Amino acid sequence: MLRRSRTYRALSKSENFVTVAAMEDERMSIYRASRTIKKKENSLYNALKSIYEDSIFVGEISELWPELPLVANLRCGLWYSPKFESTCYFKSTDGHCNNWSFNTSRLNLHLAHLAGQKGGCVIVDSTRKGKRFPDSMSKTIPIWTCVLNRAILNHLKKPNCNNNQMMLPESNTSTQDTYDRKNAPLEWDCSLHLPLWVSKTERAAIEDRLEEWTKQLEASGADIGSVASSLEKPLRPLWISQKTVIWLNEVPDYDSWDFTPIILVNASSTTGIVQQRTTSEFSWNYISGAGDDEESWARGLSPNLFWKHAYDLIISGPDLCNQKVADIVEKDRVYRAHRGLNAPQIIVKPQKLLSSNGHISSEDQFLNSDTDARSLAENCTASWLGSTNVAVGTSQHAANVPDDIDCILNCNNELVSHCSPNAGAYLHLPIVTSKYDRFSLLSHLPTALNFAKLNLSKGKKILVCCQTGEDISVCVSLAILTTLFDDEGSYDDGKSFTETCITKWEMRKRLVFICNFATKARPSRGNLRQVFSFLNRDRTNSLS
């Protein structure tokens, strides 16, 4: 009897183990199946078709104010139109609740100049389903406009400010300013304008920080005077989405407003459910904010390439779309390689997926397409940093050296052919971004600075270039200006650097100086940290 009970217990434990294992397998099967369904919903064709449909809405909005320039907020917004006049870079993280920030590394002063010259602008971005607008539009940009307006007002109050279009009011109100335009004095609005869905608590918390952010902007060395001279009216954001009701016979003239409009357009539909749509030939699933996180779906396709082949890709349908994209990307790579331009090989890696019969299958996935880098470098030009004899640009400038450049510091990971007759006038440093190597820039900075010092001391002009001309080359130029130049931008062979304690604020002021000329600069936080670490090392050894 005792043996029988022990046998029953053993069988019971064994049955429980089998049951638990079966339940775990079932859960894994459900998980794999759900991942497969989600991947099919977020397919390449669905993303491109969704972008194409949303671009029609963007085109309709831009036609309401055709005189206003269309601007893409990088990187997502760049997908939604083939005819952007400029780009800007406002991050949603700077507008996240309890993480609000006015980042002097991303001043976007070129956008304020553009809005002042044209009377306003239309900024395009997108966001994933469930949100009315990305935080970059609902909070980051409103904070930017408010802080900039306050800094401009403070600038106009200065006794030495000579601007015949601007006049301070006689009242004692410290936050207002008026200007004379067509003999119609208006208030210079410095208040914070947020969309209605931002809570009063959050609004109050942001308003408490406005004065501090304004002082940071003024202390950063940004050229507020040039912005003030280009703006006749204060900046103010407006929000438009696919749910916005606009009466076409009552569209206001932007010039009739008493502010410079920054029209914020969320390109995508804000519905929170998956929408299955059907055309005469195909059915497809709409993806809200499809242009976001392009590395995970674009397979090497850039916005410029997409719009060159948009019609062929859209009519190809879901079954042929992937192959068409692969052919387009490869042809573009070969075209660029033949001309000595940056042409990275697409890396393909098998990824495990659940097939229709429940077994694991393989599907090709593009992991290192460098899509963003190529699309942004195509229209980028070299920017001279004042009178420092240092220029920032893309690596493609090394292929055909301009006459006004004496030497080249190529910080691209790949070697680029160049036409310099003097071998000593070219240095290649294979620096990769901090995303792939946290110390790559830090380890190459001593060599870069020695090369720059050798040439700048002889009065030569140097081009610092990388793949995009916006990150690594900007950080290397920041290190050069900080170590070899004084606060006025004059070359002093490192004298002021050895006598100064470099703080993050001092480094940021130099970065603002660079951004005044290289308006598309957007250095990553990881690379900036490496520059700061280098500047606070033993500086005598680093420059020897």
Coordinates of C-alpha atoms in Angstrom, one line a residue:
M1 CA 0.0 0.0 0.0
L2 CA 2.9 2.3 0.8
R3 CA 4.6 1.6 -2.5
R4 CA 1.4 2.3 -4.4
S5 CA 0.9 5.7 -2.8
R6 CA 4.5 6.6 -3.6
T7 CA 4.0 5.6 -7.2
Y8 CA 0.8 7.7 -7.4
R9 CA 2.8 10.7 -6.0
A10 CA 5.5 10.3 -8.5
L11 CA 3.0 10.0 -11.4
S12 CA 1.2 13.1 -10.1
K13 CA 4.4 15.2 -10.0
S14 CA 5.3 14.0 -13.5
E15 CA 1.8 14.9 -14.8
N16 CA 2.0 18.4 -13.3
F17 CA 5.4 18.9 -14.9
V18 CA 4.1 17.9 -18.3
T19 CA 1.0 20.1 -17.9
V20 CA 3.1 23.2 -16.9
A21 CA 5.5 22.6 -19.8
A22 CA 2.6 22.3 -22.2
M23 CA 1.1 25.6 -20.9
E24 CA 4.4 27.3 -21.3
D25 CA 4.7 26.0 -24.9
E26 CA 1.2 27.3 -25.6
R27 CA 2.1 30.7 -24.2
M28 CA 5.2 30.9 -26.3
S29 CA 3.1 29.9 -29.4
I30 CA 0.6 32.6 -28.7
Y31 CA 3.5 35.1 -28.2
R32 CA 5.2 34.1 -31.4
A33 CA 1.9 34.2 -33.3
S34 CA 1.1 37.7 -31.9
R35 CA 4.6 38.9 -32.9
T36 CA 4.1 37.5 -36.4
I37 CA 0.7 39.2 -36.8
K38 CA 2.2 42.5 -35.5
K39 CA 5.1 42.2 -38.0
K40 CA 2.7 41.6 -40.9
E41 CA 0.7 44.7 -39.8
N42 CA 3.9 46.7 -39.7
S43 CA 5.2 45.5 -43.0
L44 CA 7.3 47.6 -45.4
Y45 CA 4.4 48.1 -47.8
N46 CA 2.0 49.1 -45.1
A47 CA 4.5 51.7 -43.8
L48 CA 5.2 53.2 -47.3
K49 CA 1.5 53.2 -48.3
S50 CA 0.6 54.9 -45.0
I51 CA 3.2 57.5 -45.5
Y52 CA 2.0 58.1 -49.0
E53 CA -1.6 58.6 -47.9
D54 CA -0.6 60.9 -45.1
S55 CA 1.6 63.0 -47.5
I56 CA -1.6 63.9 -49.4
F57 CA -2.9 65.5 -46.2
V58 CA 0.4 67.4 -45.7
G59 CA 0.2 68.6 -49.3
E60 CA -3.3 69.9 -48.8
I61 CA -2.3 71.9 -45.7
S62 CA 0.7 73.4 -47.4
E63 CA -1.5 74.5 -50.2
L64 CA -3.6 76.6 -47.8
W65 CA -0.5 78.8 -47.1
P66 CA 1.7 78.2 -50.2
E67 CA 4.0 81.1 -49.3
L68 CA 5.0 79.5 -46.0
P69 CA 8.0 77.2 -46.2
L70 CA 7.5 73.5 -45.5
V71 CA 9.9 72.2 -42.8
A72 CA 10.5 68.6 -41.7
N73 CA 11.1 67.8 -38.0
L74 CA 13.9 65.2 -38.1
R75 CA 13.8 62.4 -38.5
C76 CA 10.3 61.1 -38.8
G77 CA 8.8 64.2 -40.6
L78 CA 11.3 63.9 -43.5
W79 CA 9.2 61.1 -45.0
Y80 CA 6.0 63.0 -45.5
S81 CA 6.7 65.2 -48.4
P82 CA 9.1 65.3 -51.4
K83 CA 9.5 69.1 -51.3
F84 CA 10.7 70.3 -47.9
E85 CA 12.4 73.7 -47.9
S86 CA 14.4 73.0 -44.7
T87 CA 14.6 70.8 -41.6
C88 CA 14.6 71.3 -37.9
Y89 CA 15.3 69.1 -34.9
F90 CA 13.0 69.2 -31.9
K91 CA 13.1 66.1 -29.7
S92 CA 10.0 64.8 -27.9
T93 CA 12.1 63.9 -24.9
D94 CA 12.5 67.6 -24.2
G95 CA 8.8 67.8 -23.8
H96 CA 8.1 64.7 -21.7
C97 CA 6.2 65.3 -18.5
N98 CA 8.6 66.2 -15.6
N99 CA 11.5 66.2 -18.1
W100 CA 10.8 69.5 -19.8
S101 CA 13.9 71.2 -21.2
F102 CA 15.1 74.0 -23.4
N103 CA 18.2 72.5 -24.9
T104 CA 20.8 75.0 -26.1
S105 CA 22.4 72.2 -28.1
R106 CA 19.4 72.3 -30.4
L107 CA 18.5 76.0 -30.7
N108 CA 17.1 75.8 -34.2
L109 CA 17.8 79.5 -34.7
H110 CA 17.8 79.0 -38.5
L111 CA 14.1 78.1 -38.2
A112 CA 13.4 81.4 -36.5
H113 CA 15.3 83.3 -39.2
L114 CA 13.4 81.4 -41.9
A115 CA 10.0 82.1 -40.2
G116 CA 11.0 85.8 -39.9
Q117 CA 12.0 86.0 -43.6
K118 CA 8.9 84.2 -44.9
G119 CA 6.3 85.3 -42.4
G120 CA 6.0 81.9 -40.7
C121 CA 6.5 78.2 -41.5
V122 CA 4.8 74.8 -41.5
I123 CA 6.5 72.1 -39.5
V124 CA 5.6 68.4 -40.3
D125 CA 6.1 65.5 -37.9
S126 CA 4.2 62.4 -36.9
T127 CA 3.5 60.1 -33.9
R128 CA 2.4 56.6 -33.2
K129 CA -1.3 55.8 -32.7
G130 CA -3.1 57.0 -29.6
K131 CA -1.5 60.5 -29.4
R132 CA -2.9 63.7 -30.8
F133 CA 0.5 65.2 -31.4
P134 CA 4.1 64.2 -30.6
D135 CA 5.5 65.8 -27.4
S136 CA 7.9 67.7 -29.7
M137 CA 4.9 69.6 -31.1
S138 CA 2.7 69.8 -28.0
K139 CA 5.4 71.1 -25.6
T140 CA 9.0 71.2 -26.9
I141 CA 8.3 73.7 -29.7
P142 CA 5.9 75.9 -27.6
I143 CA 8.6 76.1 -25.0
W144 CA 11.1 77.1 -27.7
T145 CA 8.9 79.9 -29.1
C146 CA 8.1 81.3 -25.7
V147 CA 11.8 81.3 -24.5
L148 CA 12.9 82.8 -27.8
N149 CA 10.2 85.6 -27.6
R150 CA 11.3 86.4 -24.0
A151 CA 15.0 86.6 -25.0
I152 CA 14.1 88.8 -28.0
L153 CA 12.1 91.2 -25.7
N154 CA 15.0 91.4 -23.3
H155 CA 17.4 92.2 -26.1
L156 CA 15.1 95.0 -27.4
K157 CA 15.1 96.5 -23.9
K158 CA 18.8 97.0 -24.0
P159 CA 19.9 100.7 -24.4
N160 CA 22.3 99.9 -27.2
C161 CA 19.6 98.0 -29.3
N162 CA 19.1 99.9 -32.5
N163 CA 16.1 98.6 -34.3
N164 CA 13.9 101.2 -35.9
Q165 CA 11.0 98.8 -36.2
M166 CA 10.9 97.9 -32.5
M167 CA 9.8 100.2 -29.7
L168 CA 9.2 99.5 -26.1
P169 CA 5.8 100.5 -24.6
E170 CA 5.6 103.3 -22.0
S171 CA 3.8 101.0 -19.6
N172 CA 5.6 99.3 -16.7
T173 CA 4.7 95.8 -18.0
S174 CA 8.0 94.0 -18.1
T175 CA 6.9 91.1 -20.4
Q176 CA 5.5 93.1 -23.3
D177 CA 7.0 94.9 -26.3
T178 CA 5.5 96.7 -29.2
Y179 CA 6.7 97.4 -32.7
D180 CA 5.7 99.8 -35.4
R181 CA 4.7 97.9 -38.6
K182 CA 2.4 99.7 -41.0
N183 CA 1.7 102.2 -38.2
A184 CA -0.1 99.4 -36.2
P185 CA 1.5 98.9 -32.8
L186 CA 1.0 95.4 -31.4
E187 CA 1.9 93.6 -28.2
W188 CA 5.0 91.5 -28.2
D189 CA 3.5 88.3 -26.8
C190 CA 5.8 86.5 -24.4
S191 CA 3.2 84.2 -22.9
L192 CA 3.3 80.4 -23.1
H193 CA 1.0 79.0 -25.7
L194 CA 0.2 75.3 -25.2
P195 CA -2.5 73.1 -26.7
L196 CA -5.7 72.6 -24.7
W197 CA -5.0 69.0 -23.8
V198 CA -2.0 69.9 -21.7
S199 CA -3.1 70.0 -18.1
K200 CA -3.0 73.2 -15.9
T201 CA -0.6 71.6 -13.5
E202 CA 1.8 70.8 -16.3
R203 CA 1.4 74.3 -17.7
A204 CA 2.2 75.9 -14.3
A205 CA 5.3 73.7 -13.9
I206 CA 6.6 74.7 -17.3
E207 CA 5.9 78.4 -16.7
D208 CA 8.0 78.2 -13.5
R209 CA 11.0 77.2 -15.5
L210 CA 10.7 79.8 -18.3
E211 CA 12.8 82.5 -16.6
E212 CA 15.7 80.0 -16.0
W213 CA 15.6 78.8 -19.6
T214 CA 15.6 82.4 -20.9
K215 CA 18.7 83.2 -18.9
Q216 CA 20.4 80.0 -20.2
L217 CA 19.7 81.1 -23.8
E218 CA 21.0 84.6 -23.2
A219 CA 24.2 83.3 -21.5
S220 CA 24.8 80.7 -24.2
G221 CA 26.2 83.3 -26.7
A222 CA 23.4 82.7 -29.2
D223 CA 23.0 85.6 -31.7
I224 CA 19.6 86.9 -30.4
G225 CA 20.1 90.2 -32.1
S226 CA 20.0 88.7 -35.6
V227 CA 16.9 86.8 -34.8
A228 CA 15.3 89.9 -33.3
S229 CA 16.1 91.9 -36.5
S230 CA 14.5 89.2 -38.7
L231 CA 11.2 88.9 -36.8
E232 CA 8.6 91.6 -37.1
K233 CA 6.1 89.7 -34.9
P234 CA 6.5 87.2 -32.0
L235 CA 6.5 83.5 -32.7
R236 CA 3.4 81.5 -31.8
P237 CA 2.5 77.8 -32.5
L238 CA -0.7 76.6 -34.1
W239 CA -1.7 72.9 -34.3
I240 CA -3.3 71.1 -37.2
S241 CA -4.1 67.4 -37.5
Q242 CA -6.3 65.2 -39.7
K243 CA -9.2 65.8 -37.2
T244 CA -8.9 69.6 -37.5
V245 CA -11.9 71.3 -39.2
I246 CA -10.9 74.0 -41.6
W247 CA -13.4 75.9 -43.7
L248 CA -11.7 76.4 -47.0
N249 CA -13.6 79.6 -47.8
E250 CA -12.5 81.1 -44.4
V251 CA -8.7 80.3 -44.4
P252 CA -7.1 83.3 -42.7
D253 CA -4.2 85.1 -44.4
Y254 CA -1.1 84.4 -42.3
D255 CA 0.0 88.1 -42.8
S256 CA -3.2 89.2 -41.0
W257 CA -2.2 87.6 -37.7
D258 CA -0.5 89.6 -35.0
F259 CA 2.2 86.9 -34.6
T260 CA 4.5 84.9 -36.7
P261 CA 2.8 81.5 -37.1
I262 CA 4.7 78.2 -36.5
I263 CA 2.1 75.8 -37.9
L264 CA 2.6 72.3 -36.5
V265 CA 1.1 69.6 -38.6
N266 CA 0.7 66.0 -37.3
A267 CA 0.7 64.1 -40.6
S268 CA -0.8 60.9 -39.3
S269 CA -4.3 59.9 -38.3
T270 CA -4.6 59.7 -34.5
T271 CA -7.0 56.8 -34.3
G272 CA -6.0 54.1 -31.7
I273 CA -7.2 51.1 -33.6
V274 CA -5.7 49.2 -36.6
Q275 CA -7.4 50.4 -39.8
Q276 CA -7.5 47.9 -42.6
R277 CA -7.9 49.8 -45.9
T278 CA -8.6 48.5 -49.4
T279 CA -7.9 49.8 -52.8
S280 CA -9.1 48.4 -56.1
E281 CA -6.1 46.0 -56.2
F282 CA -4.7 45.5 -52.6
S283 CA -5.7 45.6 -49.0
W284 CA -3.4 47.0 -46.4
N285 CA -3.2 48.1 -42.8
Y286 CA -2.7 51.8 -42.0
I287 CA 0.2 52.6 -39.6
S288 CA 0.0 55.8 -37.7
G289 CA 3.4 57.5 -37.5
A290 CA 4.8 55.0 -40.0
G291 CA 7.9 57.2 -40.6
D292 CA 9.1 56.8 -37.1
D293 CA 12.0 54.5 -36.2
E294 CA 13.0 53.9 -39.8
E295 CA 15.9 51.6 -39.0
S296 CA 13.4 48.9 -38.0
W297 CA 11.4 48.8 -41.3
A298 CA 12.9 51.0 -44.1
R299 CA 15.4 48.3 -45.3
G300 CA 17.9 50.9 -46.5
L301 CA 15.4 53.1 -48.2
S302 CA 15.8 56.8 -47.6
P303 CA 13.1 59.5 -47.9
N304 CA 14.7 60.9 -51.0
L305 CA 14.9 57.4 -52.6
F306 CA 11.3 56.7 -51.7
W307 CA 10.0 59.9 -53.3
K308 CA 12.0 59.2 -56.5
H309 CA 10.3 55.8 -56.8
A310 CA 7.1 56.4 -54.9
Y311 CA 4.7 55.6 -57.7
D312 CA 6.4 52.3 -58.6
L313 CA 6.6 51.2 -55.0
I314 CA 3.0 51.9 -54.2
I315 CA 1.5 50.2 -57.3
S316 CA 3.8 47.2 -56.8
G317 CA 1.7 45.9 -53.9
P318 CA 2.6 44.0 -50.7
D319 CA 4.1 41.0 -52.4
L320 CA 6.6 42.7 -54.6
C321 CA 7.4 45.8 -52.5
N322 CA 10.3 44.3 -50.5
Q323 CA 12.1 43.1 -53.6
K324 CA 11.6 46.4 -55.4
V325 CA 13.0 48.3 -52.4
A326 CA 16.0 46.0 -52.3
D327 CA 16.7 46.6 -56.0
I328 CA 16.3 50.4 -55.6
V329 CA 18.7 50.5 -52.6
E330 CA 21.3 48.3 -54.3
K331 CA 21.2 50.4 -57.5
D332 CA 21.6 53.6 -55.5
R333 CA 24.6 52.0 -53.6
V334 CA 26.3 51.0 -56.9
Y335 CA 25.6 54.5 -58.3
R336 CA 27.2 56.2 -55.3
A337 CA 30.2 53.8 -55.1
H338 CA 31.1 54.5 -58.8
R339 CA 31.2 58.2 -57.9
G340 CA 33.4 57.8 -54.8
L341 CA 30.5 58.7 -52.5
N342 CA 29.6 57.0 -49.3
A343 CA 28.0 53.6 -50.2
P344 CA 27.8 51.3 -47.2
Q345 CA 26.9 47.6 -47.9
I346 CA 23.6 46.5 -46.5
I347 CA 24.1 43.9 -43.8
V348 CA 21.5 41.1 -43.9
K349 CA 21.0 38.8 -41.0
P350 CA 18.5 35.9 -40.7
Q351 CA 15.8 36.6 -38.1
K352 CA 13.8 33.8 -36.6
L353 CA 10.0 34.1 -37.2
L354 CA 7.0 31.9 -36.9
S355 CA 5.8 30.6 -40.2
S356 CA 2.2 29.9 -41.1
N357 CA 2.6 26.2 -40.2
G358 CA 3.9 27.0 -36.7
H359 CA 7.5 26.2 -37.3
I360 CA 10.4 28.6 -37.1
S361 CA 11.5 30.1 -40.4
S362 CA 14.0 32.7 -41.5
E363 CA 13.4 36.1 -43.1
D364 CA 16.0 38.7 -44.1
Q365 CA 16.3 41.8 -42.1
F366 CA 18.4 44.9 -42.8
L367 CA 20.3 45.9 -39.7
N368 CA 22.8 48.5 -40.8
S369 CA 21.4 50.5 -43.6
D370 CA 22.7 54.0 -42.6
T371 CA 19.4 55.3 -44.1
D372 CA 19.3 58.4 -42.0
A373 CA 22.9 59.3 -42.6
R374 CA 22.6 59.0 -46.4
S375 CA 19.3 60.9 -46.7
L376 CA 20.6 63.8 -44.6
A377 CA 24.0 64.0 -46.3
E378 CA 22.6 64.2 -49.8
N379 CA 21.8 68.0 -49.6
C380 CA 24.3 69.0 -47.0
T381 CA 27.0 71.6 -47.8
A382 CA 30.2 72.6 -45.9
S383 CA 29.8 75.3 -43.3
W384 CA 32.6 77.7 -42.4
L385 CA 32.8 78.4 -38.7
G386 CA 33.2 82.1 -38.7
S387 CA 36.8 83.2 -39.4
T388 CA 38.4 80.2 -37.7
N389 CA 39.6 78.6 -41.0
V390 CA 37.6 75.5 -39.9
A391 CA 34.7 74.1 -41.9
V392 CA 32.2 71.3 -41.1
G393 CA 30.8 69.1 -43.9
T394 CA 30.0 65.7 -45.2
S395 CA 32.6 63.1 -46.4
Q396 CA 31.5 63.6 -50.0
H397 CA 33.3 66.9 -50.0
A398 CA 36.5 65.0 -49.8
A399 CA 35.9 63.4 -53.2
N400 CA 36.1 66.8 -54.9
V401 CA 38.2 69.2 -52.7
P402 CA 37.0 72.8 -53.1
D403 CA 39.7 75.4 -54.0
D404 CA 39.3 77.2 -50.6
I405 CA 40.2 74.1 -48.6
D406 CA 43.8 73.2 -47.9
C407 CA 43.5 70.0 -45.8
I408 CA 40.9 67.5 -44.9
L409 CA 40.2 65.6 -41.6
N410 CA 37.9 62.8 -42.6
C411 CA 36.1 61.3 -39.5
N412 CA 34.0 58.9 -41.5
N413 CA 34.2 55.2 -40.6
E414 CA 34.9 54.4 -44.3
L415 CA 37.8 55.7 -46.4
V416 CA 36.7 58.2 -49.0
S417 CA 38.7 58.9 -52.2
H418 CA 40.1 62.4 -52.4
C419 CA 41.9 64.6 -54.9
S420 CA 44.3 66.3 -52.6
P421 CA 47.8 66.4 -54.2
N422 CA 49.6 66.6 -50.8
A423 CA 49.4 63.4 -48.8
G424 CA 50.0 65.3 -45.6
A425 CA 46.9 67.4 -46.2
Y426 CA 44.6 64.4 -45.6
L427 CA 44.0 62.4 -42.5
H428 CA 41.4 59.6 -42.2
L429 CA 40.2 58.7 -38.7
P430 CA 37.6 55.8 -38.7
I431 CA 35.4 57.1 -35.9
V432 CA 32.1 55.5 -35.2
T433 CA 29.2 57.0 -33.3
S434 CA 28.8 56.3 -29.6
K435 CA 25.9 53.9 -30.3
Y436 CA 28.4 51.4 -31.6
D437 CA 31.6 52.3 -29.6
R438 CA 31.5 54.5 -26.5
F439 CA 35.2 55.4 -26.8
S440 CA 35.8 55.7 -30.5
L441 CA 35.7 59.5 -30.7
L442 CA 37.7 59.8 -27.4
S443 CA 40.5 57.6 -28.6
H444 CA 40.9 59.5 -31.9
L445 CA 40.7 63.1 -30.6
P446 CA 44.4 63.5 -29.8
T447 CA 45.4 62.6 -33.3
A448 CA 42.7 64.8 -34.7
L449 CA 43.9 67.8 -32.7
N450 CA 47.5 67.3 -33.5
F451 CA 46.6 67.3 -37.2
A452 CA 44.5 70.4 -36.8
K453 CA 47.1 72.2 -34.8
L454 CA 49.8 71.4 -37.4
N455 CA 47.8 72.9 -40.2
L456 CA 46.0 75.8 -38.5
S457 CA 49.3 77.1 -37.1
K458 CA 50.4 77.5 -40.7
G459 CA 47.3 79.5 -41.6
K460 CA 45.8 76.6 -43.6
K461 CA 42.0 76.0 -44.0
I462 CA 40.7 72.7 -42.8
L463 CA 37.6 70.7 -43.6
V464 CA 36.3 68.4 -40.8
C465 CA 33.9 65.9 -42.3
C466 CA 31.9 62.8 -41.4
Q467 CA 29.2 60.9 -43.0
T468 CA 26.3 63.3 -42.2
G469 CA 28.3 66.4 -41.4
E470 CA 26.0 66.8 -38.3
D471 CA 27.4 64.7 -35.5
I472 CA 31.0 63.4 -35.3
S473 CA 32.5 66.2 -37.4
V474 CA 30.7 68.7 -35.2
C475 CA 32.1 67.1 -32.1
V476 CA 35.7 67.0 -33.5
S477 CA 35.3 70.7 -34.5
L478 CA 34.1 71.5 -31.0
A479 CA 37.2 69.9 -29.5
I480 CA 39.4 71.9 -32.0
L481 CA 37.7 75.3 -31.2
T482 CA 37.9 74.7 -27.5
T483 CA 41.5 73.6 -27.3
L484 CA 43.1 75.8 -30.0
F485 CA 41.0 79.0 -30.0
D486 CA 40.1 81.7 -27.5
D487 CA 36.6 82.9 -26.6
E488 CA 36.7 85.4 -29.5
G489 CA 37.3 82.7 -32.1
S490 CA 41.0 83.6 -32.7
Y491 CA 43.7 80.9 -33.0
D492 CA 46.0 81.0 -29.9
D493 CA 47.7 77.6 -30.1
G494 CA 45.9 76.4 -26.9
K495 CA 47.0 79.2 -24.6
S496 CA 43.5 80.1 -23.3
F497 CA 42.6 76.4 -23.0
T498 CA 45.5 75.7 -20.6
E499 CA 44.4 78.7 -18.5
T500 CA 40.7 77.9 -18.4
C501 CA 38.7 75.3 -16.5
I502 CA 36.4 73.8 -19.1
T503 CA 32.9 73.2 -17.7
K504 CA 29.9 71.7 -19.5
W505 CA 28.5 75.2 -19.8
E506 CA 31.7 76.6 -21.4
M507 CA 31.7 73.7 -23.8
R508 CA 28.0 74.3 -24.6
K509 CA 28.8 78.0 -25.4
R510 CA 31.3 76.8 -28.0
L511 CA 28.7 74.4 -29.4
V512 CA 26.3 77.3 -29.8
F513 CA 28.9 79.2 -31.7
I514 CA 29.3 76.2 -34.1
C515 CA 25.5 75.9 -34.5
N516 CA 25.3 79.6 -35.5
F517 CA 27.1 78.6 -38.7
A518 CA 26.4 74.8 -39.1
T519 CA 22.6 75.2 -38.6
K520 CA 22.0 71.4 -39.2
A521 CA 24.4 70.3 -36.5
R522 CA 22.9 67.8 -34.1
P523 CA 25.6 66.0 -32.1
S524 CA 24.6 63.0 -30.1
R525 CA 24.8 63.1 -26.3
G526 CA 27.2 60.2 -26.2
N527 CA 29.7 61.9 -28.5
L528 CA 29.5 65.1 -26.5
R529 CA 30.3 63.3 -23.4
Q530 CA 33.4 61.9 -25.0
V531 CA 34.5 65.4 -26.0
F532 CA 33.9 66.7 -22.4
S533 CA 35.9 63.7 -21.0
F534 CA 38.8 64.5 -23.3
L535 CA 38.8 68.2 -22.5
N536 CA 39.1 67.4 -18.8
R537 CA 42.0 65.1 -19.2
D538 CA 45.6 66.1 -18.7
R539 CA 45.5 68.8 -21.4
T540 CA 49.2 69.3 -21.6
N541 CA 49.7 65.7 -22.7
S542 CA 46.8 65.7 -25.1
L543 CA 48.2 68.7 -27.1
S544 CA 51.9 67.6 -27.0

